Amino acid sequence: MEPINRTEVSEFFLKGFLGYMALEHLLFPLCSAMYLVTLLGNTAIVAVSVLDVHLHTPMYFFLGNLSILDICYTSTFVPLMLVHLLSAQKTISFIGCAIQMCLSLSTGSTECLLLAIMAYDRYLAICQPLRYPVLMSHRLCLLLAGAAWVLCLFKSVTETIITMRLPFCSHLVSHFTCEILAVLKLACSDTSVSEVLLLVGAILLLPVPLAFICLSYTLILATILRVPSAASRRKAFSTCSAHLAVVLLFYGTVIFMYMKPKSKEASISDEVFTVLYAVVTPMLNPVIYSLRNKEVKEAARKVWGRRRTSK
């Protein structure tokens, strides 16, 4: 056997959109604006959920968690990506790459579970309205959200450690972030352990929660159709439609990215689609929830009114 040419890697070069200068010049203002909207929109959702006592309910507790996740997820890579779009030096340290990989995996995985938890919350609220305050207690809300954050962090740390301990034959990552699949392609040795872990994680975090969400909304729909009042039906549909829109947007893009056939080299269309998945989705979440939810809009007006009065 010929010896494998292993490289001692202290930093990675993120290829990104190298060679597509016009695309880089287009993406910089576009991604900057979307990132700013993401930060402002999601921060506003968290602030309103905390400051208005009428929103101290399980639904808005989980919505606040979703907004925090969106801020954390985009912040793991967008600031560095913006720097690289304007710079010829597109490098990231070995430790920086590991941290970016771990945090993006963790926040993305947590969002999968959180969307399923939010569907369960809507199921209890609509199908079990009289028992809802007892079934979805504040303690259970904390337990469900905390378990999602901790379990996904543990899973992501494990996957990152196993991946980053591999010997690498190159330091050129064909991506604009330290995405785990792109980094695994650089490994000189067998990557089957990492691939099996990722496959198990993908099954547990994609089809399983999605099936749970579909089951929850099937039961919700059956319950709503039995409601005699048209106004009550509209209110229930309005409450659920925002969450369904976010679920379709999130899972649609994730399934496309991680369930499609692998290619040896990431295409430019894959990377542009990853920007759509990673930047546009978190930006749209607060827009969808605020536009479709009268309570959020009313609470925002109250909070803004109190601030102006206090001045």
GROMACS .gro file of C-alpha atoms in nm:
model
  311
    1MET     CA    1   0.000   0.000   0.000
    2GLU     CA    2   0.116   0.353  -0.075
    3PRO     CA    3   0.141   0.583   0.227
    4ILE     CA    4  -0.132   0.845   0.256
    5ASN     CA    5  -0.019   1.205   0.227
    6ARG     CA    6  -0.145   1.354   0.552
    7THR     CA    7  -0.132   1.727   0.615
    8GLU     CA    8  -0.089   1.887   0.957
    9VAL     CA    9  -0.381   2.130   0.951
   10SER     CA   10  -0.371   2.445   1.165
   11GLU     CA   11  -0.625   2.636   0.959
   12PHE     CA   12  -0.872   2.577   0.678
   13PHE     CA   13  -0.919   2.774   0.358
   14LEU     CA   14  -1.290   2.826   0.286
   15LYS     CA   15  -1.329   2.827  -0.091
   16GLY     CA   16  -1.678   2.977  -0.079
   17PHE     CA   17  -1.759   3.174  -0.392
   18LEU     CA   18  -1.396   3.208  -0.504
   19GLY     CA   19  -1.385   3.287  -0.874
   20TYR     CA   20  -1.733   3.439  -0.873
   21MET     CA   21  -1.648   3.800  -0.791
   22ALA     CA   22  -1.976   3.940  -0.927
   23LEU     CA   23  -2.170   3.695  -0.709
   24GLU     CA   24  -1.963   3.795  -0.403
   25HIS     CA   25  -2.034   4.164  -0.468
   26LEU     CA   26  -2.406   4.083  -0.500
   27LEU     CA   27  -2.421   3.860  -0.191
   28PHE     CA   28  -2.243   4.100   0.047
   29PRO     CA   29  -2.511   4.375   0.062
   30LEU     CA   30  -2.790   4.118   0.028
   31CYS     CA   31  -2.666   3.896   0.315
   32SER     CA   32  -2.576   4.199   0.529
   33ALA     CA   33  -2.932   4.333   0.498
   34MET     CA   34  -3.088   3.992   0.566
   35TYR     CA   35  -2.864   3.933   0.868
   36LEU     CA   36  -2.957   4.274   1.010
   37VAL     CA   37  -3.329   4.200   0.960
   38THR     CA   38  -3.278   3.859   1.126
   39LEU     CA   39  -3.114   4.016   1.432
   40LEU     CA   40  -3.370   4.297   1.465
   41GLY     CA   41  -3.677   4.082   1.394
   42ASN     CA   42  -3.586   3.794   1.623
   43THR     CA   43  -3.463   4.026   1.900
   44ALA     CA   44  -3.797   4.209   1.879
   45ILE     CA   45  -3.988   3.879   1.914
   46VAL     CA   46  -3.784   3.783   2.224
   47ALA     CA   47  -3.822   4.132   2.377
   48VAL     CA   48  -4.198   4.147   2.322
   49SER     CA   49  -4.243   3.791   2.458
   50VAL     CA   50  -4.056   3.885   2.776
   51LEU     CA   51  -4.194   4.237   2.831
   52ASP     CA   52  -4.566   4.173   2.769
   53VAL     CA   53  -4.724   3.960   3.044
   54HIS     CA   54  -5.006   3.853   2.809
   55LEU     CA   55  -4.746   3.661   2.606
   56HIS     CA   56  -4.613   3.465   2.905
   57THR     CA   57  -4.764   3.146   2.765
   58PRO     CA   58  -4.607   2.819   2.639
   59MET     CA   59  -4.658   2.916   2.273
   60TYR     CA   60  -4.460   3.240   2.307
   61PHE     CA   61  -4.202   3.079   2.534
   62PHE     CA   62  -4.120   2.833   2.254
   63LEU     CA   63  -4.139   3.111   1.993
   64GLY     CA   64  -3.882   3.307   2.198
   65ASN     CA   65  -3.657   3.000   2.200
   66LEU     CA   66  -3.696   2.970   1.822
   67SER     CA   67  -3.593   3.335   1.779
   68ILE     CA   68  -3.287   3.289   2.001
   69LEU     CA   69  -3.192   2.980   1.798
   70ASP     CA   70  -3.222   3.176   1.472
   71ILE     CA   71  -2.997   3.453   1.606
   72CYS     CA   72  -2.738   3.200   1.729
   73TYR     CA   73  -2.746   2.993   1.410
   74THR     CA   74  -2.693   3.281   1.169
   75SER     CA   75  -2.429   3.436   1.396
   76THR     CA   76  -2.217   3.119   1.382
   77PHE     CA   77  -2.118   3.186   1.022
   78VAL     CA   78  -2.271   3.500   0.862
   79PRO     CA   79  -2.028   3.759   1.014
   80LEU     CA   80  -1.724   3.557   0.898
   81MET     CA   81  -1.886   3.490   0.560
   82LEU     CA   82  -1.937   3.866   0.511
   83VAL     CA   83  -1.569   3.930   0.591
   84HIS     CA   84  -1.464   3.660   0.342
   85LEU     CA   85  -1.687   3.804   0.069
   86LEU     CA   86  -1.473   4.121   0.078
   87SER     CA   87  -1.137   3.957   0.148
   88ALA     CA   88  -0.894   3.744  -0.048
   89GLN     CA   89  -0.784   3.579   0.279
   90LYS     CA   90  -1.064   3.326   0.332
   91THR     CA   91  -0.916   3.126   0.621
   92ILE     CA   92  -1.044   3.002   0.957
   93SER     CA   93  -0.837   2.847   1.237
   94PHE     CA   94  -0.869   2.477   1.323
   95ILE     CA   95  -1.032   2.559   1.658
   96GLY     CA   96  -1.254   2.824   1.496
   97CYS     CA   97  -1.369   2.569   1.238
   98ALA     CA   98  -1.453   2.315   1.510
   99ILE     CA   99  -1.650   2.574   1.711
  100GLN     CA  100  -1.839   2.693   1.402
  101MET     CA  101  -1.921   2.334   1.302
  102CYS     CA  102  -2.039   2.240   1.652
  103LEU     CA  103  -2.256   2.549   1.707
  104SER     CA  104  -2.421   2.537   1.364
  105LEU     CA  105  -2.495   2.164   1.405
  106SER     CA  106  -2.630   2.218   1.755
  107THR     CA  107  -2.858   2.513   1.677
  108GLY     CA  108  -2.988   2.355   1.354
  109SER     CA  109  -3.062   2.024   1.532
  110THR     CA  110  -3.232   2.200   1.824
  111GLU     CA  111  -3.461   2.383   1.582
  112CYS     CA  112  -3.578   2.048   1.439
  113LEU     CA  113  -3.684   1.932   1.786
  114LEU     CA  114  -3.826   2.270   1.886
  115LEU     CA  115  -4.060   2.279   1.584
  116ALA     CA  116  -4.192   1.935   1.688
  117ILE     CA  117  -4.240   2.058   2.047
  118MET     CA  118  -4.430   2.363   1.916
  119ALA     CA  119  -4.658   2.133   1.713
  120TYR     CA  120  -4.727   1.929   2.030
  121ASP     CA  121  -4.807   2.252   2.216
  122ARG     CA  122  -5.059   2.352   1.946
  123TYR     CA  123  -5.212   2.002   1.956
  124LEU     CA  124  -5.271   2.027   2.333
  125ALA     CA  125  -5.403   2.385   2.307
  126ILE     CA  126  -5.659   2.301   2.037
  127CYS     CA  127  -5.744   1.936   2.101
  128GLN     CA  128  -5.725   1.941   2.483
  129PRO     CA  129  -5.817   2.304   2.568
  130LEU     CA  130  -5.960   2.238   2.917
  131ARG     CA  131  -5.658   2.035   3.032
  132TYR     CA  132  -5.402   2.247   2.844
  133PRO     CA  133  -5.285   2.463   3.142
  134VAL     CA  134  -5.220   2.147   3.345
  135LEU     CA  135  -5.066   1.936   3.064
  136MET     CA  136  -4.837   2.213   2.932
  137SER     CA  137  -4.714   2.352   3.263
  138HIS     CA  138  -4.429   2.602   3.295
  139ARG     CA  139  -4.210   2.323   3.437
  140LEU     CA  140  -4.278   2.100   3.135
  141CYS     CA  141  -4.200   2.390   2.898
  142LEU     CA  142  -3.861   2.440   3.063
  143LEU     CA  143  -3.795   2.065   3.060
  144LEU     CA  144  -3.881   2.022   2.689
  145ALA     CA  145  -3.684   2.327   2.572
  146GLY     CA  146  -3.387   2.248   2.799
  147ALA     CA  147  -3.377   1.883   2.688
  148ALA     CA  148  -3.377   1.990   2.319
  149TRP     CA  149  -3.088   2.235   2.373
  150VAL     CA  150  -2.876   1.996   2.587
  151LEU     CA  151  -2.929   1.676   2.383
  152CYS     CA  152  -2.852   1.848   2.052
  153LEU     CA  153  -2.544   2.017   2.198
  154PHE     CA  154  -2.416   1.679   2.324
  155LYS     CA  155  -2.485   1.518   1.984
  156SER     CA  156  -2.310   1.800   1.799
  157VAL     CA  157  -2.004   1.802   2.027
  158THR     CA  158  -1.968   1.424   1.972
  159GLU     CA  159  -1.996   1.454   1.593
  160THR     CA  160  -1.752   1.747   1.583
  161ILE     CA  161  -1.487   1.576   1.799
  162ILE     CA  162  -1.498   1.256   1.591
  163THR     CA  163  -1.475   1.456   1.266
  164MET     CA  164  -1.196   1.693   1.374
  165ARG     CA  165  -0.980   1.408   1.509
  166LEU     CA  166  -0.955   1.259   1.159
  167PRO     CA  167  -0.631   1.305   0.960
  168PHE     CA  168  -0.679   1.550   0.672
  169CYS     CA  169  -0.515   1.536   0.328
  170SER     CA  170  -0.606   1.894   0.242
  171HIS     CA  171  -0.708   2.219   0.410
  172LEU     CA  172  -0.926   2.346   0.121
  173VAL     CA  173  -1.295   2.331   0.220
  174SER     CA  174  -1.526   2.352  -0.082
  175HIS     CA  175  -1.782   2.557   0.107
  176PHE     CA  176  -1.815   2.900   0.268
  177THR     CA  177  -1.849   2.753   0.620
  178CYS     CA  178  -1.699   2.459   0.809
  179GLU     CA  179  -1.995   2.245   0.713
  180ILE     CA  180  -1.939   1.892   0.844
  181LEU     CA  181  -1.998   1.709   0.513
  182ALA     CA  182  -1.756   1.942   0.332
  183VAL     CA  183  -1.487   1.889   0.601
  184LEU     CA  184  -1.534   1.508   0.595
  185LYS     CA  185  -1.440   1.509   0.225
  186LEU     CA  186  -1.089   1.623   0.325
  187ALA     CA  187  -1.024   1.321   0.548
  188CYS     CA  188  -0.754   1.071   0.454
  189SER     CA  189  -0.886   0.786   0.668
  190ASP     CA  190  -1.214   0.597   0.696
  191THR     CA  191  -1.506   0.828   0.772
  192SER     CA  192  -1.770   0.557   0.820
  193VAL     CA  193  -1.815   0.625   1.194
  194SER     CA  194  -1.886   0.994   1.130
  195GLU     CA  195  -2.116   0.911   0.840
  196VAL     CA  196  -2.315   0.659   1.046
  197LEU     CA  197  -2.353   0.913   1.329
  198LEU     CA  198  -2.472   1.178   1.082
  199LEU     CA  199  -2.716   0.933   0.921
  200VAL     CA  200  -2.864   0.832   1.258
  201GLY     CA  201  -2.886   1.198   1.360
  202ALA     CA  202  -3.050   1.292   1.028
  203ILE     CA  203  -3.313   1.017   1.070
  204LEU     CA  204  -3.387   1.115   1.432
  205LEU     CA  205  -3.401   1.489   1.356
  206LEU     CA  206  -3.569   1.496   1.013
  207PRO     CA  207  -3.824   1.220   0.938
  208VAL     CA  208  -3.914   1.144   1.304
  209PRO     CA  209  -4.000   1.503   1.416
  210LEU     CA  210  -4.159   1.573   1.077
  211ALA     CA  211  -4.384   1.266   1.113
  212PHE     CA  212  -4.474   1.382   1.465
  213ILE     CA  213  -4.559   1.730   1.332
  214CYS     CA  214  -4.775   1.582   1.053
  215LEU     CA  215  -4.959   1.361   1.304
  216SER     CA  216  -5.016   1.657   1.539
  217TYR     CA  217  -5.160   1.872   1.260
  218THR     CA  218  -5.377   1.589   1.128
  219LEU     CA  219  -5.538   1.564   1.473
  220ILE     CA  220  -5.559   1.945   1.496
  221LEU     CA  221  -5.730   1.967   1.155
  222ALA     CA  222  -5.980   1.697   1.252
  223THR     CA  223  -6.060   1.888   1.572
  224ILE     CA  224  -6.091   2.227   1.398
  225LEU     CA  225  -6.333   2.089   1.136
  226ARG     CA  226  -6.563   1.974   1.417
  227VAL     CA  227  -6.579   2.323   1.571
  228PRO     CA  228  -6.926   2.471   1.498
  229SER     CA  229  -6.822   2.839   1.516
  230ALA     CA  230  -6.666   2.982   1.197
  231ALA     CA  231  -6.486   3.252   1.401
  232SER     CA  232  -6.328   2.990   1.628
  233ARG     CA  233  -6.218   2.788   1.326
  234ARG     CA  234  -6.055   3.095   1.170
  235LYS     CA  235  -5.873   3.176   1.496
  236ALA     CA  236  -5.742   2.819   1.526
  237PHE     CA  237  -5.630   2.813   1.161
  238SER     CA  238  -5.460   3.151   1.203
  239THR     CA  239  -5.270   3.030   1.512
  240CYS     CA  240  -5.144   2.719   1.333
  241SER     CA  241  -5.075   2.861   0.986
  242ALA     CA  242  -4.768   3.060   1.092
  243HIS     CA  243  -4.607   2.755   1.253
  244LEU     CA  244  -4.691   2.538   0.950
  245ALA     CA  245  -4.533   2.794   0.714
  246VAL     CA  246  -4.211   2.794   0.922
  247VAL     CA  247  -4.209   2.410   0.933
  248LEU     CA  248  -4.248   2.383   0.554
  249LEU     CA  249  -3.978   2.644   0.489
  250PHE     CA  250  -3.730   2.492   0.736
  251TYR     CA  251  -3.779   2.121   0.662
  252GLY     CA  252  -3.811   2.174   0.288
  253THR     CA  253  -3.469   2.335   0.258
  254VAL     CA  254  -3.300   2.099   0.511
  255ILE     CA  255  -3.430   1.785   0.340
  256PHE     CA  256  -3.315   1.916   0.002
  257MET     CA  257  -2.965   1.987   0.135
  258TYR     CA  258  -2.905   1.669   0.336
  259MET     CA  259  -3.113   1.403   0.163
  260LYS     CA  260  -3.004   1.471  -0.196
  261PRO     CA  261  -2.740   1.245  -0.359
  262LYS     CA  262  -2.382   1.330  -0.262
  263SER     CA  263  -2.148   1.486  -0.514
  264LYS     CA  264  -1.772   1.488  -0.497
  265GLU     CA  265  -1.753   1.865  -0.528
  266ALA     CA  266  -2.007   2.114  -0.397
  267SER     CA  267  -2.160   2.310  -0.686
  268ILE     CA  268  -2.212   2.685  -0.676
  269SER     CA  269  -2.591   2.628  -0.680
  270ASP     CA  270  -2.561   2.416  -0.363
  271GLU     CA  271  -2.379   2.697  -0.185
  272VAL     CA  272  -2.628   2.963  -0.298
  273PHE     CA  273  -2.911   2.736  -0.176
  274THR     CA  274  -2.731   2.696   0.158
  275VAL     CA  275  -2.732   3.076   0.193
  276LEU     CA  276  -3.107   3.067   0.128
  277TYR     CA  277  -3.154   2.799   0.393
  278ALA     CA  278  -2.922   2.957   0.647
  279VAL     CA  279  -2.999   3.329   0.610
  280VAL     CA  280  -3.343   3.368   0.455
  281THR     CA  281  -3.530   3.118   0.678
  282PRO     CA  282  -3.430   3.280   1.012
  283MET     CA  283  -3.510   3.621   0.862
  284LEU     CA  284  -3.861   3.514   0.756
  285ASN     CA  285  -3.958   3.344   1.085
  286PRO     CA  286  -4.034   3.666   1.281
  287VAL     CA  287  -4.199   3.818   0.972
  288ILE     CA  288  -4.431   3.516   0.936
  289TYR     CA  289  -4.521   3.509   1.305
  290SER     CA  290  -4.576   3.883   1.341
  291LEU     CA  291  -4.783   3.921   1.023
  292ARG     CA  292  -5.004   3.622   1.101
  293ASN     CA  293  -5.046   3.692   1.473
  294LYS     CA  294  -5.260   3.975   1.611
  295GLU     CA  295  -5.136   3.913   1.968
  296VAL     CA  296  -4.772   3.975   1.871
  297LYS     CA  297  -4.861   4.292   1.680
  298GLU     CA  298  -5.076   4.421   1.966
  299ALA     CA  299  -4.806   4.340   2.224
  300ALA     CA  300  -4.542   4.516   2.011
  301ARG     CA  301  -4.761   4.828   1.993
  302LYS     CA  302  -4.809   4.823   2.373
  303VAL     CA  303  -4.437   4.781   2.444
  304TRP     CA  304  -4.349   5.057   2.196
  305GLY     CA  305  -4.618   5.282   2.344
  306ARG     CA  306  -4.486   5.230   2.699
  307ARG     CA  307  -4.132   5.316   2.585
  308ARG     CA  308  -4.247   5.640   2.420
  309THR     CA  309  -4.453   5.735   2.729
  310SER     CA  310  -4.161   5.670   2.965
  311LYS     CA  311  -3.943   5.904   2.760
   0.00000   0.00000   0.00000
